[in-house]
mmCIF file with all atom_site columns, C-alpha atoms and ligand atoms in Angstrom:
data_model
loop_
_atom_site.group_PDB
_atom_site.id
_atom_site.type_symbol
_atom_site.label_atom_id
_atom_site.label_alt_id
_atom_site.label_comp_id
_atom_site.label_asym_id
_atom_site.label_entity_id
_atom_site.label_seq_id
_atom_site.pdbx_PDB_ins_code
_atom_site.Cartn_x
_atom_site.Cartn_y
_atom_site.Cartn_z
_atom_site.occupancy
_atom_site.B_iso_or_equiv
_atom_site.pdbx_formal_charge
_atom_site.auth_seq_id
_atom_site.auth_comp_id
_atom_site.auth_asym_id
_atom_site.auth_atom_id
_atom_site.pdbx_PDB_model_num
ATOM   1   C CA  . MET H 1 1   ? 83.967  79.641  85.220  1.00 0.00 ? 1   MET H CA  1
ATOM   2   C CA  . GLU H 1 2   ? 80.705  78.570  86.735  1.00 0.00 ? 2   GLU H CA  1
ATOM   3   C CA  . LYS H 1 3   ? 77.595  80.720  87.102  1.00 0.00 ? 3   LYS H CA  1
ATOM   4   C CA  . LEU H 1 4   ? 76.103  80.600  90.615  1.00 0.00 ? 4   LEU H CA  1
ATOM   5   C CA  . THR H 1 5   ? 72.652  81.373  91.958  1.00 0.00 ? 5   THR H CA  1
ATOM   6   C CA  . MET H 1 6   ? 72.779  84.409  94.237  1.00 0.00 ? 6   MET H CA  1
ATOM   7   C CA  . SER H 1 7   ? 71.627  83.997  97.836  1.00 0.00 ? 7   SER H CA  1
ATOM   8   C CA  . ASP H 1 8   ? 70.327  86.805  100.089 1.00 0.00 ? 8   ASP H CA  1
ATOM   9   C CA  . ALA H 1 9   ? 73.787  86.904  101.708 1.00 0.00 ? 9   ALA H CA  1
ATOM   10  C CA  . ASP H 1 10  ? 75.370  87.422  98.274  1.00 0.00 ? 10  ASP H CA  1
ATOM   11  C CA  . TYR H 1 11  ? 72.962  90.281  97.518  1.00 0.00 ? 11  TYR H CA  1
ATOM   12  C CA  . GLY H 1 12  ? 73.884  91.773  100.910 1.00 0.00 ? 12  GLY H CA  1
ATOM   13  C CA  . ALA H 1 13  ? 77.605  91.523  100.111 1.00 0.00 ? 13  ALA H CA  1
ATOM   14  C CA  . LEU H 1 14  ? 76.987  93.120  96.715  1.00 0.00 ? 14  LEU H CA  1
ATOM   15  C CA  . ALA H 1 15  ? 75.041  95.999  98.293  1.00 0.00 ? 15  ALA H CA  1
ATOM   16  C CA  . ARG H 1 16  ? 77.884  96.504  100.810 1.00 0.00 ? 16  ARG H CA  1
ATOM   17  C CA  . ALA H 1 17  ? 80.528  96.413  98.065  1.00 0.00 ? 17  ALA H CA  1
ATOM   18  C CA  . MET H 1 18  ? 78.560  98.953  96.037  1.00 0.00 ? 18  MET H CA  1
ATOM   19  C CA  . ARG H 1 19  ? 78.028  101.239 99.023  1.00 0.00 ? 19  ARG H CA  1
ATOM   20  C CA  . LYS H 1 20  ? 81.754  101.131 99.812  1.00 0.00 ? 20  LYS H CA  1
ATOM   21  C CA  . VAL H 1 21  ? 82.521  102.517 96.380  1.00 0.00 ? 21  VAL H CA  1
ATOM   22  C CA  . ASP H 1 22  ? 81.823  106.251 96.253  1.00 0.00 ? 22  ASP H CA  1
ATOM   23  C CA  . PHE H 1 23  ? 81.053  106.015 92.546  1.00 0.00 ? 23  PHE H CA  1
ATOM   24  C CA  . PHE H 1 24  ? 77.819  104.195 93.164  1.00 0.00 ? 24  PHE H CA  1
ATOM   25  C CA  . ALA H 1 25  ? 76.643  106.831 95.636  1.00 0.00 ? 25  ALA H CA  1
ATOM   26  C CA  . PRO H 1 26  ? 75.030  109.061 92.968  1.00 0.00 ? 26  PRO H CA  1
ATOM   27  C CA  . LEU H 1 27  ? 72.711  106.202 92.000  1.00 0.00 ? 27  LEU H CA  1
ATOM   28  C CA  . ASN H 1 28  ? 69.515  106.107 94.043  1.00 0.00 ? 28  ASN H CA  1
ATOM   29  C CA  . VAL H 1 29  ? 68.090  102.925 95.574  1.00 0.00 ? 29  VAL H CA  1
ATOM   30  C CA  . GLY H 1 30  ? 65.634  102.406 92.693  1.00 0.00 ? 30  GLY H CA  1
ATOM   31  C CA  . GLU H 1 31  ? 68.418  102.658 90.116  1.00 0.00 ? 31  GLU H CA  1
ATOM   32  C CA  . LEU H 1 32  ? 70.671  100.340 92.094  1.00 0.00 ? 32  LEU H CA  1
ATOM   33  C CA  . GLU H 1 33  ? 67.854  97.795  92.428  1.00 0.00 ? 33  GLU H CA  1
ATOM   34  C CA  . GLN H 1 34  ? 67.314  97.918  88.680  1.00 0.00 ? 34  GLN H CA  1
ATOM   35  C CA  . ILE H 1 35  ? 70.986  97.114  88.110  1.00 0.00 ? 35  ILE H CA  1
ATOM   36  C CA  . VAL H 1 36  ? 71.377  94.497  90.802  1.00 0.00 ? 36  VAL H CA  1
ATOM   37  C CA  . LYS H 1 37  ? 68.710  92.373  89.060  1.00 0.00 ? 37  LYS H CA  1
ATOM   38  C CA  . TYR H 1 38  ? 71.068  91.917  86.127  1.00 0.00 ? 38  TYR H CA  1
ATOM   39  C CA  . ILE H 1 39  ? 74.241  91.203  88.070  1.00 0.00 ? 39  ILE H CA  1
ATOM   40  C CA  . MET H 1 40  ? 75.483  87.611  87.872  1.00 0.00 ? 40  MET H CA  1
ATOM   41  C CA  . LEU H 1 41  ? 77.690  85.798  90.363  1.00 0.00 ? 41  LEU H CA  1
ATOM   42  C CA  . CYS H 1 42  ? 80.421  83.641  88.813  1.00 0.00 ? 42  CYS H CA  1
ATOM   43  C CA  . ARG H 1 43  ? 82.967  81.326  90.426  1.00 0.00 ? 43  ARG H CA  1
ATOM   44  C CA  . TYR H 1 44  ? 86.502  80.958  89.078  1.00 0.00 ? 44  TYR H CA  1
ATOM   45  C CA  . LYS H 1 45  ? 89.185  78.435  90.022  1.00 0.00 ? 45  LYS H CA  1
ATOM   46  C CA  . ALA H 1 46  ? 92.694  79.426  91.157  1.00 0.00 ? 46  ALA H CA  1
ATOM   47  C CA  . GLY H 1 47  ? 94.762  80.016  88.034  1.00 0.00 ? 47  GLY H CA  1
ATOM   48  C CA  . GLU H 1 48  ? 91.753  80.698  85.805  1.00 0.00 ? 48  GLU H CA  1
ATOM   49  C CA  . THR H 1 49  ? 91.932  83.697  83.472  1.00 0.00 ? 49  THR H CA  1
ATOM   50  C CA  . VAL H 1 50  ? 88.943  86.065  83.551  1.00 0.00 ? 50  VAL H CA  1
ATOM   51  C CA  . PHE H 1 51  ? 90.004  87.711  80.275  1.00 0.00 ? 51  PHE H CA  1
ATOM   52  C CA  . ARG H 1 52  ? 93.157  88.464  78.309  1.00 0.00 ? 52  ARG H CA  1
ATOM   53  C CA  . GLN H 1 53  ? 94.764  91.701  77.238  1.00 0.00 ? 53  GLN H CA  1
ATOM   54  C CA  . GLY H 1 54  ? 93.470  92.481  73.736  1.00 0.00 ? 54  GLY H CA  1
ATOM   55  C CA  . ASP H 1 55  ? 90.074  90.766  74.206  1.00 0.00 ? 55  ASP H CA  1
ATOM   56  C CA  . PRO H 1 56  ? 86.985  92.875  73.488  1.00 0.00 ? 56  PRO H CA  1
ATOM   57  C CA  . GLY H 1 57  ? 85.358  94.298  76.648  1.00 0.00 ? 57  GLY H CA  1
ATOM   58  C CA  . ASP H 1 58  ? 81.924  92.884  77.381  1.00 0.00 ? 58  ASP H CA  1
ATOM   59  C CA  . ALA H 1 59  ? 81.502  93.149  81.164  1.00 0.00 ? 59  ALA H CA  1
ATOM   60  C CA  . PHE H 1 60  ? 82.411  94.954  84.382  1.00 0.00 ? 60  PHE H CA  1
ATOM   61  C CA  . TYR H 1 61  ? 83.434  92.981  87.482  1.00 0.00 ? 61  TYR H CA  1
ATOM   62  C CA  . ILE H 1 62  ? 83.170  93.533  91.254  1.00 0.00 ? 62  ILE H CA  1
ATOM   63  C CA  . VAL H 1 63  ? 85.204  91.144  93.429  1.00 0.00 ? 63  VAL H CA  1
ATOM   64  C CA  . HIS H 1 64  ? 83.023  89.260  95.934  1.00 0.00 ? 64  HIS H CA  1
ATOM   65  C CA  . ASP H 1 65  ? 85.939  87.276  97.389  1.00 0.00 ? 65  ASP H CA  1
ATOM   66  C CA  . GLY H 1 66  ? 89.298  85.853  96.357  1.00 0.00 ? 66  GLY H CA  1
ATOM   67  C CA  . ALA H 1 67  ? 92.369  87.514  94.823  1.00 0.00 ? 67  ALA H CA  1
ATOM   68  C CA  . LEU H 1 68  ? 93.298  88.496  91.287  1.00 0.00 ? 68  LEU H CA  1
ATOM   69  C CA  . SER H 1 69  ? 96.413  89.638  89.486  1.00 0.00 ? 69  SER H CA  1
ATOM   70  C CA  . VAL H 1 70  ? 96.317  92.341  86.783  1.00 0.00 ? 70  VAL H CA  1
ATOM   71  C CA  . ARG H 1 71  ? 99.113  91.711  84.260  1.00 0.00 ? 71  ARG H CA  1
ATOM   72  C CA  . VAL H 1 72  ? 100.291 93.785  81.333  1.00 0.00 ? 72  VAL H CA  1
ATOM   73  C CA  . LYS H 1 73  ? 102.413 92.544  78.424  1.00 0.00 ? 73  LYS H CA  1
ATOM   74  C CA  . THR H 1 74  ? 105.856 94.087  78.300  1.00 0.00 ? 74  THR H CA  1
ATOM   75  C CA  . ILE H 1 75  ? 108.041 92.716  75.525  1.00 0.00 ? 75  ILE H CA  1
ATOM   76  C CA  . LEU H 1 76  ? 107.506 89.487  73.594  1.00 0.00 ? 76  LEU H CA  1
ATOM   77  C CA  . PHE H 1 77  ? 105.656 87.095  75.886  1.00 0.00 ? 77  PHE H CA  1
ATOM   78  C CA  . PHE H 1 78  ? 106.722 88.729  79.183  1.00 0.00 ? 78  PHE H CA  1
ATOM   79  C CA  . LYS H 1 79  ? 104.011 89.975  81.523  1.00 0.00 ? 79  LYS H CA  1
ATOM   80  C CA  . LYS H 1 80  ? 104.290 92.286  84.504  1.00 0.00 ? 80  LYS H CA  1
ATOM   81  C CA  . GLN H 1 81  ? 101.856 92.477  87.411  1.00 0.00 ? 81  GLN H CA  1
ATOM   82  C CA  . VAL H 1 82  ? 100.556 96.040  87.737  1.00 0.00 ? 82  VAL H CA  1
ATOM   83  C CA  . ALA H 1 83  ? 97.986  95.445  90.495  1.00 0.00 ? 83  ALA H CA  1
ATOM   84  C CA  . ARG H 1 84  ? 96.414  92.893  92.837  1.00 0.00 ? 84  ARG H CA  1
ATOM   85  C CA  . LEU H 1 85  ? 92.707  93.058  93.488  1.00 0.00 ? 85  LEU H CA  1
ATOM   86  C CA  . GLY H 1 86  ? 90.592  91.614  96.313  1.00 0.00 ? 86  GLY H CA  1
ATOM   87  C CA  . ALA H 1 87  ? 87.106  91.725  97.873  1.00 0.00 ? 87  ALA H CA  1
ATOM   88  C CA  . GLY H 1 88  ? 85.243  94.962  97.096  1.00 0.00 ? 88  GLY H CA  1
ATOM   89  C CA  . ASP H 1 89  ? 87.604  95.994  94.277  1.00 0.00 ? 89  ASP H CA  1
ATOM   90  C CA  . PHE H 1 90  ? 86.370  96.225  90.720  1.00 0.00 ? 90  PHE H CA  1
ATOM   91  C CA  . PHE H 1 91  ? 87.828  96.042  87.235  1.00 0.00 ? 91  PHE H CA  1
ATOM   92  C CA  . GLY H 1 92  ? 87.005  95.946  83.542  1.00 0.00 ? 92  GLY H CA  1
ATOM   93  C CA  . GLU H 1 93  ? 85.787  99.547  83.345  1.00 0.00 ? 93  GLU H CA  1
ATOM   94  C CA  . MET H 1 94  ? 88.521  100.743 80.970  1.00 0.00 ? 94  MET H CA  1
ATOM   95  C CA  . ALA H 1 95  ? 87.531  98.776  77.855  1.00 0.00 ? 95  ALA H CA  1
ATOM   96  C CA  . LEU H 1 96  ? 83.845  99.568  78.437  1.00 0.00 ? 96  LEU H CA  1
ATOM   97  C CA  . LEU H 1 97  ? 84.514  103.293 78.690  1.00 0.00 ? 97  LEU H CA  1
ATOM   98  C CA  . SER H 1 98  ? 86.965  103.580 75.804  1.00 0.00 ? 98  SER H CA  1
ATOM   99  C CA  . ARG H 1 99  ? 85.693  100.700 73.633  1.00 0.00 ? 99  ARG H CA  1
ATOM   100 C CA  . ASP H 1 100 ? 89.363  99.764  73.277  1.00 0.00 ? 100 ASP H CA  1
ATOM   101 C CA  . PRO H 1 101 ? 90.385  96.129  73.811  1.00 0.00 ? 101 PRO H CA  1
ATOM   102 C CA  . ARG H 1 102 ? 91.200  94.954  77.359  1.00 0.00 ? 102 ARG H CA  1
ATOM   103 C CA  . SER H 1 103 ? 94.322  96.783  78.575  1.00 0.00 ? 103 SER H CA  1
ATOM   104 C CA  . ALA H 1 104 ? 95.501  93.908  80.780  1.00 0.00 ? 104 ALA H CA  1
ATOM   105 C CA  . THR H 1 105 ? 95.073  90.200  81.502  1.00 0.00 ? 105 THR H CA  1
ATOM   106 C CA  . VAL H 1 106 ? 93.280  89.398  84.768  1.00 0.00 ? 106 VAL H CA  1
ATOM   107 C CA  . VAL H 1 107 ? 94.017  86.031  86.425  1.00 0.00 ? 107 VAL H CA  1
ATOM   108 C CA  . CYS H 1 108 ? 92.556  84.539  89.632  1.00 0.00 ? 108 CYS H CA  1
ATOM   109 C CA  . GLU H 1 109 ? 95.259  83.743  92.160  1.00 0.00 ? 109 GLU H CA  1
ATOM   110 C CA  . GLU H 1 110 ? 92.822  81.962  94.494  1.00 0.00 ? 110 GLU H CA  1
ATOM   111 C CA  . PRO H 1 111 ? 89.349  80.512  94.108  1.00 0.00 ? 111 PRO H CA  1
ATOM   112 C CA  . THR H 1 112 ? 87.426  83.718  93.372  1.00 0.00 ? 112 THR H CA  1
ATOM   113 C CA  . ARG H 1 113 ? 83.825  84.825  93.042  1.00 0.00 ? 113 ARG H CA  1
ATOM   114 C CA  . LEU H 1 114 ? 82.989  87.832  90.893  1.00 0.00 ? 114 LEU H CA  1
ATOM   115 C CA  . PHE H 1 115 ? 79.827  89.860  90.437  1.00 0.00 ? 115 PHE H CA  1
ATOM   116 C CA  . VAL H 1 116 ? 79.524  90.366  86.699  1.00 0.00 ? 116 VAL H CA  1
ATOM   117 C CA  . LEU H 1 117 ? 77.648  93.232  85.078  1.00 0.00 ? 117 LEU H CA  1
ATOM   118 C CA  . LEU H 1 118 ? 77.280  93.037  81.300  1.00 0.00 ? 118 LEU H CA  1
ATOM   119 C CA  . SER H 1 119 ? 78.354  96.031  79.287  1.00 0.00 ? 119 SER H CA  1
ATOM   120 C CA  . ALA H 1 120 ? 74.786  97.132  78.396  1.00 0.00 ? 120 ALA H CA  1
ATOM   121 C CA  . ASP H 1 121 ? 73.918  97.370  82.119  1.00 0.00 ? 121 ASP H CA  1
ATOM   122 C CA  . PHE H 1 122 ? 77.163  99.174  82.901  1.00 0.00 ? 122 PHE H CA  1
ATOM   123 C CA  . GLY H 1 123 ? 76.181  101.573 80.089  1.00 0.00 ? 123 GLY H CA  1
ATOM   124 C CA  . PHE H 1 124 ? 72.829  102.071 81.819  1.00 0.00 ? 124 PHE H CA  1
ATOM   125 C CA  . MET H 1 125 ? 74.646  103.186 84.996  1.00 0.00 ? 125 MET H CA  1
ATOM   126 C CA  . LEU H 1 126 ? 76.831  105.588 83.011  1.00 0.00 ? 126 LEU H CA  1
ATOM   127 C CA  . LYS H 1 127 ? 73.763  107.096 81.362  1.00 0.00 ? 127 LYS H CA  1
ATOM   128 C CA  . LYS H 1 128 ? 71.750  107.327 84.576  1.00 0.00 ? 128 LYS H CA  1
ATOM   129 C CA  . SER H 1 129 ? 74.488  109.069 86.496  1.00 0.00 ? 129 SER H CA  1
ATOM   130 C CA  . PRO H 1 130 ? 76.905  111.553 84.932  1.00 0.00 ? 130 PRO H CA  1
ATOM   131 C CA  . ALA H 1 131 ? 78.689  111.698 88.318  1.00 0.00 ? 131 ALA H CA  1
ATOM   132 C CA  . PHE H 1 132 ? 79.241  107.921 88.214  1.00 0.00 ? 132 PHE H CA  1
ATOM   133 C CA  . ALA H 1 133 ? 80.470  108.177 84.604  1.00 0.00 ? 133 ALA H CA  1
ATOM   134 C CA  . GLU H 1 134 ? 82.856  110.987 85.519  1.00 0.00 ? 134 GLU H CA  1
ATOM   135 C CA  . GLU H 1 135 ? 84.325  109.080 88.492  1.00 0.00 ? 135 GLU H CA  1
ATOM   136 C CA  . MET H 1 136 ? 84.776  105.937 86.371  1.00 0.00 ? 136 MET H CA  1
ATOM   137 C CA  . ARG H 1 137 ? 86.582  107.942 83.698  1.00 0.00 ? 137 ARG H CA  1
ATOM   138 C CA  . LYS H 1 138 ? 88.899  109.497 86.278  1.00 0.00 ? 138 LYS H CA  1
ATOM   139 C CA  . LEU H 1 139 ? 89.714  106.090 87.760  1.00 0.00 ? 139 LEU H CA  1
ATOM   140 C CA  . ALA H 1 140 ? 90.356  104.597 84.298  1.00 0.00 ? 140 ALA H CA  1
ATOM   141 C CA  . GLU H 1 141 ? 92.769  107.469 83.538  1.00 0.00 ? 141 GLU H CA  1
ATOM   142 C CA  . ARG H 1 142 ? 94.601  106.918 86.835  1.00 0.00 ? 142 ARG H CA  1
ATOM   143 C CA  . ARG H 1 143 ? 94.919  103.179 86.203  1.00 0.00 ? 143 ARG H CA  1
ATOM   144 C CA  . LYS H 1 144 ? 96.097  103.750 82.635  1.00 0.00 ? 144 LYS H CA  1
ATOM   145 C CA  . PHE H 1 145 ? 98.761  106.124 83.960  1.00 0.00 ? 145 PHE H CA  1
ATOM   146 C CA  . MET H 1 146 ? 99.853  103.659 86.680  1.00 0.00 ? 146 MET H CA  1
ATOM   147 C CA  . SER H 1 147 ? 100.137 100.775 84.214  1.00 0.00 ? 147 SER H CA  1
ATOM   148 C CA  . ARG H 1 148 ? 102.208 102.937 81.884  1.00 0.00 ? 148 ARG H CA  1
ATOM   149 C CA  . GLN H 1 149 ? 104.565 103.900 84.725  1.00 0.00 ? 149 GLN H CA  1
ATOM   150 C CA  . ASP H 1 150 ? 104.903 100.242 85.724  1.00 0.00 ? 150 ASP H CA  1
ATOM   151 C CA  . LYS H 1 151 ? 105.831 99.124  82.210  1.00 0.00 ? 151 LYS H CA  1
ATOM   152 C CA  . ARG H 1 152 ? 109.079 101.052 82.232  1.00 0.00 ? 152 ARG H CA  1
HETATM 153 P P1  . CMP D 2 .   ? 90.113  96.817  81.109  1.00 0.00 ? 201 CMP D P1  1
HETATM 154 O O1  . CMP D 2 .   ? 91.119  97.520  80.245  1.00 0.00 ? 201 CMP D O1  1
HETATM 155 O O2  . CMP D 2 .   ? 88.725  96.732  80.635  1.00 0.00 ? 201 CMP D O2  1
HETATM 156 O O3  . CMP D 2 .   ? 90.648  95.334  81.398  1.00 0.00 ? 201 CMP D O3  1
HETATM 157 C C1  . CMP D 2 .   ? 91.786  95.190  82.239  1.00 0.00 ? 201 CMP D C1  1
HETATM 158 C C2  . CMP D 2 .   ? 91.460  95.845  83.545  1.00 0.00 ? 201 CMP D C2  1
HETATM 159 O O4  . CMP D 2 .   ? 92.484  95.823  84.523  1.00 0.00 ? 201 CMP D O4  1
HETATM 160 C C3  . CMP D 2 .   ? 91.235  97.356  83.304  1.00 0.00 ? 201 CMP D C3  1
HETATM 161 O O5  . CMP D 2 .   ? 90.071  97.532  82.550  1.00 0.00 ? 201 CMP D O5  1
HETATM 162 C C4  . CMP D 2 .   ? 91.228  97.869  84.718  1.00 0.00 ? 201 CMP D C4  1
HETATM 163 O O6  . CMP D 2 .   ? 89.986  97.649  85.337  1.00 0.00 ? 201 CMP D O6  1
HETATM 164 C C5  . CMP D 2 .   ? 92.276  96.949  85.367  1.00 0.00 ? 201 CMP D C5  1
HETATM 165 N N1  . CMP D 2 .   ? 93.572  97.650  85.455  1.00 0.00 ? 201 CMP D N1  1
HETATM 166 C C6  . CMP D 2 .   ? 94.393  98.001  84.451  1.00 0.00 ? 201 CMP D C6  1
HETATM 167 N N2  . CMP D 2 .   ? 95.489  98.624  84.927  1.00 0.00 ? 201 CMP D N2  1
HETATM 168 C C7  . CMP D 2 .   ? 95.334  98.684  86.270  1.00 0.00 ? 201 CMP D C7  1
HETATM 169 C C8  . CMP D 2 .   ? 96.111  99.214  87.348  1.00 0.00 ? 201 CMP D C8  1
HETATM 170 N N3  . CMP D 2 .   ? 97.288  99.796  87.141  1.00 0.00 ? 201 CMP D N3  1
HETATM 171 N N4  . CMP D 2 .   ? 95.613  99.092  88.603  1.00 0.00 ? 201 CMP D N4  1
HETATM 172 C C9  . CMP D 2 .   ? 94.441  98.466  88.830  1.00 0.00 ? 201 CMP D C9  1
HETATM 173 N N5  . CMP D 2 .   ? 93.670  97.960  87.864  1.00 0.00 ? 201 CMP D N5  1
HETATM 174 C C10 . CMP D 2 .   ? 94.096  98.059  86.607  1.00 0.00 ? 201 CMP D C10 1
#
């Protein structure tokens, strides 16, 4: 993983990605600006693991570009893909909301760039906007349910 300096175009893409997601809508421009300052842009190689199932959760991720596979352990060392994520998708909310370990391993399938928001700043968004927090919780529940269905 390599940390990149964000260009104006990257900030534009981040703003677009955030606008596309309804959850960010309750945050006003001032609040969004406050958050965006802390967001990092990181580059990953194809095949690189962002984090593993069971790791502690320390950040939330928005996909700038590339493709990722979300994999859950089944039995022994077998893993099953439960989702594929691409530009504008986000992940990593579940461990931050529940304080449980990561529920899945996330691996880059292509060269991928991710916007990374550390857990304290994600917490700031949750605190600032109960509507954002509520939507994140609902999504985390849905994903948890989907992963459970897929494991069978
Ligand atoms: P977290 O548990 O922090 O780390 C793994 C992440 O993978 C999880 O948060 C979700 O963001 C994501 N994830 C888990 N299950 C699914 C799913 N079924 N569909 C999409 N994303 C998922």
